[in-house]
GROMACS .gro file of C-alpha atoms in nm:
model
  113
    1UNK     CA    1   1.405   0.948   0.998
    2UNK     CA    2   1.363   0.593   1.029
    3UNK     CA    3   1.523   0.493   0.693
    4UNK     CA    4   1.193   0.417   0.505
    5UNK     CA    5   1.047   0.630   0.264
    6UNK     CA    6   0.600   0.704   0.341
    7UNK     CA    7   0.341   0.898   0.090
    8UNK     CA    8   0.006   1.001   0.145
    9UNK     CA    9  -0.209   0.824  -0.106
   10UNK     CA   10  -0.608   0.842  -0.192
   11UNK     CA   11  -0.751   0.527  -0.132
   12UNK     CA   12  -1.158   0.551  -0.229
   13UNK     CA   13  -1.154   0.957  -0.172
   14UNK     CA   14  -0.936   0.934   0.214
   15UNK     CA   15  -0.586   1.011   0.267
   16UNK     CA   16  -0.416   0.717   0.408
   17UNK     CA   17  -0.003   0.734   0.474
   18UNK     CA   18   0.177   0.445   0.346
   19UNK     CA   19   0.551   0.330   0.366
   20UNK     CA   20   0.650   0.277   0.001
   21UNK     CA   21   0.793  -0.122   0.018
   22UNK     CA   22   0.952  -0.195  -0.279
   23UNK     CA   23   0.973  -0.565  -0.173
   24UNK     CA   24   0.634  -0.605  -0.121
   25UNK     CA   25   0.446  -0.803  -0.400
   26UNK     CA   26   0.102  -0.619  -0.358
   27UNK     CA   27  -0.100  -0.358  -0.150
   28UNK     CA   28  -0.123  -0.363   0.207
   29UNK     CA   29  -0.372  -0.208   0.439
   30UNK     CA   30  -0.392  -0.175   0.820
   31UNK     CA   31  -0.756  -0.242   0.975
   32UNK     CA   32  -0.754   0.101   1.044
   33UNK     CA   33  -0.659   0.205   0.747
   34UNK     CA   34  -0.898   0.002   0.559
   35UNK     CA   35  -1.191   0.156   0.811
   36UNK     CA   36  -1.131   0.505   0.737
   37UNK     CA   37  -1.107   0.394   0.363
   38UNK     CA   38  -1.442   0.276   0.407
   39UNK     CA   39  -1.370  -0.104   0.315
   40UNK     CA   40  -1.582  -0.365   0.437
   41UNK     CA   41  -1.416  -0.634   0.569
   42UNK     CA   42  -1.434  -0.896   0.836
   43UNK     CA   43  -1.144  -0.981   1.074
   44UNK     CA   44  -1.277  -1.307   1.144
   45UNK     CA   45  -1.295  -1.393   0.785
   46UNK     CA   46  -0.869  -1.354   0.819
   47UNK     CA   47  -0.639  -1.632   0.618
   48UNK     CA   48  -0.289  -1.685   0.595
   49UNK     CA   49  -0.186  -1.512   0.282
   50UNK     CA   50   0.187  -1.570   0.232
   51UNK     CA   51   0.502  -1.513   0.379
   52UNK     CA   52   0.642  -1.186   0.508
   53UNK     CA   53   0.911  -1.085   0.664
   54UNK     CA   54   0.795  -1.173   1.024
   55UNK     CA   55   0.642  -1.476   0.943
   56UNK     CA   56   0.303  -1.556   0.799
   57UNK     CA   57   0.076  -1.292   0.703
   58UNK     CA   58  -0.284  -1.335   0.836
   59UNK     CA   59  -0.539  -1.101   0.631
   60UNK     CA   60  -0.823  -1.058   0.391
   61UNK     CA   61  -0.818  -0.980   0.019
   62UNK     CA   62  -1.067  -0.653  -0.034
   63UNK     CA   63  -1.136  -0.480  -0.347
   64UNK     CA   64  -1.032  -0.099  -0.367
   65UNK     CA   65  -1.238   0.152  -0.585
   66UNK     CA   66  -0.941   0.358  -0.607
   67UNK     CA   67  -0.617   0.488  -0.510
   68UNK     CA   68  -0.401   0.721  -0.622
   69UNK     CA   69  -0.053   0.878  -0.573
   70UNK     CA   70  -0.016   1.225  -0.742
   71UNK     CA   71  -0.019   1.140  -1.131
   72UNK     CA   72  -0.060   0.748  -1.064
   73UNK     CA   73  -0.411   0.624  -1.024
   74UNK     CA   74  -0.547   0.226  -1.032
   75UNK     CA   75  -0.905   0.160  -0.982
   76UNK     CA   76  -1.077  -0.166  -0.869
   77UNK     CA   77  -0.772  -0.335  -0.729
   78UNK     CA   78  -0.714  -0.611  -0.488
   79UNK     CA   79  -0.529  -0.524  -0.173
   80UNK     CA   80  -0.460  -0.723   0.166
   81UNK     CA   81  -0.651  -0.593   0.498
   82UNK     CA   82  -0.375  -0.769   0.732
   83UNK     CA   83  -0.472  -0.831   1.065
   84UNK     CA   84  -0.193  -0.705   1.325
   85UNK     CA   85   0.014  -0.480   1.022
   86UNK     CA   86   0.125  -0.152   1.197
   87UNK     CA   87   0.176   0.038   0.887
   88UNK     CA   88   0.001   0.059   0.565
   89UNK     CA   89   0.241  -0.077   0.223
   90UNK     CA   90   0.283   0.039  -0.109
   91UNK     CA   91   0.398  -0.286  -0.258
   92UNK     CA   92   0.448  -0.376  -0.655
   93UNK     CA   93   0.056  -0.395  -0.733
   94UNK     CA   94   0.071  -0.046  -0.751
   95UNK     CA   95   0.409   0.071  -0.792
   96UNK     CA   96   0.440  -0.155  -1.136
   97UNK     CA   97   0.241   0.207  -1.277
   98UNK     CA   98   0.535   0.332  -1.207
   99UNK     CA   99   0.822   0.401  -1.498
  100UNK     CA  100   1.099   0.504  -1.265
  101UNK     CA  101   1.198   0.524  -0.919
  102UNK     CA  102   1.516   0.735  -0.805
  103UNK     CA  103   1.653   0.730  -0.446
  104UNK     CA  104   1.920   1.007  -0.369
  105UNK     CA  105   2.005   1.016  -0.037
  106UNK     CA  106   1.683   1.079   0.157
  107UNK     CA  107   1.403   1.169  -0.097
  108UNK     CA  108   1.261   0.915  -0.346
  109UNK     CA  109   1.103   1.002  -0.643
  110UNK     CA  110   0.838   0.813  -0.847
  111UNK     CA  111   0.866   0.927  -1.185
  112UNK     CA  112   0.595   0.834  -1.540
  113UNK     CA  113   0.744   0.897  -1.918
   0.00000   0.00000   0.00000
């Protein structure tokens, strides 16, 4: 409905929704999101880690155990706990396990070989 395309990945055992961003270089993770995922992390401990689209982004670098998306799967991989992010991303990190992605009109599919 809002032009952006969201999954429901694993992320160490917990469901966590995610908008799929194509244009984001690497995994992103609400506070929130990384708290129900059971991530330690410390929002003090917050850096600038690059540029986003609003500006600088202000976050932590954590290490996942796991996440998964149907058949794709990475373990032990560093994501960004971003202080203020509304949404959780699904950036390249993770979708370079992906062969093939297909948009038709409002579904998107993430195909393997």
């Amino acid at each position: 409905g809002d032009g952006h395309f969201y999954a429901d990945a694993s992320v160490n055992g917990k469901d966590i929704r995610f908008m799929i961003d194509t244009g984001a270089s690497e995994i992103v993770l609400t506070p929130e999101d990384a708290r129900t995922a059971g991530i330690a992390f410390d929002p003090e401990q917050g850096r600038a880690l690059g540029d986003g689209a609003s500006g600088i982004v202000v976050g932590q670098k954590v290490v996942l155990k796991s996440i998964s998306l149907g058949a794709f799967a990475k373990t032990d991989t560093e994501v960004a706990v971003v202080s203020g992010a509304k949404v959780s991303l699904l950036g390249q990190s993770f979708l370079a396990e992906v062969d093939e992605i297909v948009i038709h009109r409002d579904e998107m599919l993430l195909r393997s070989r």
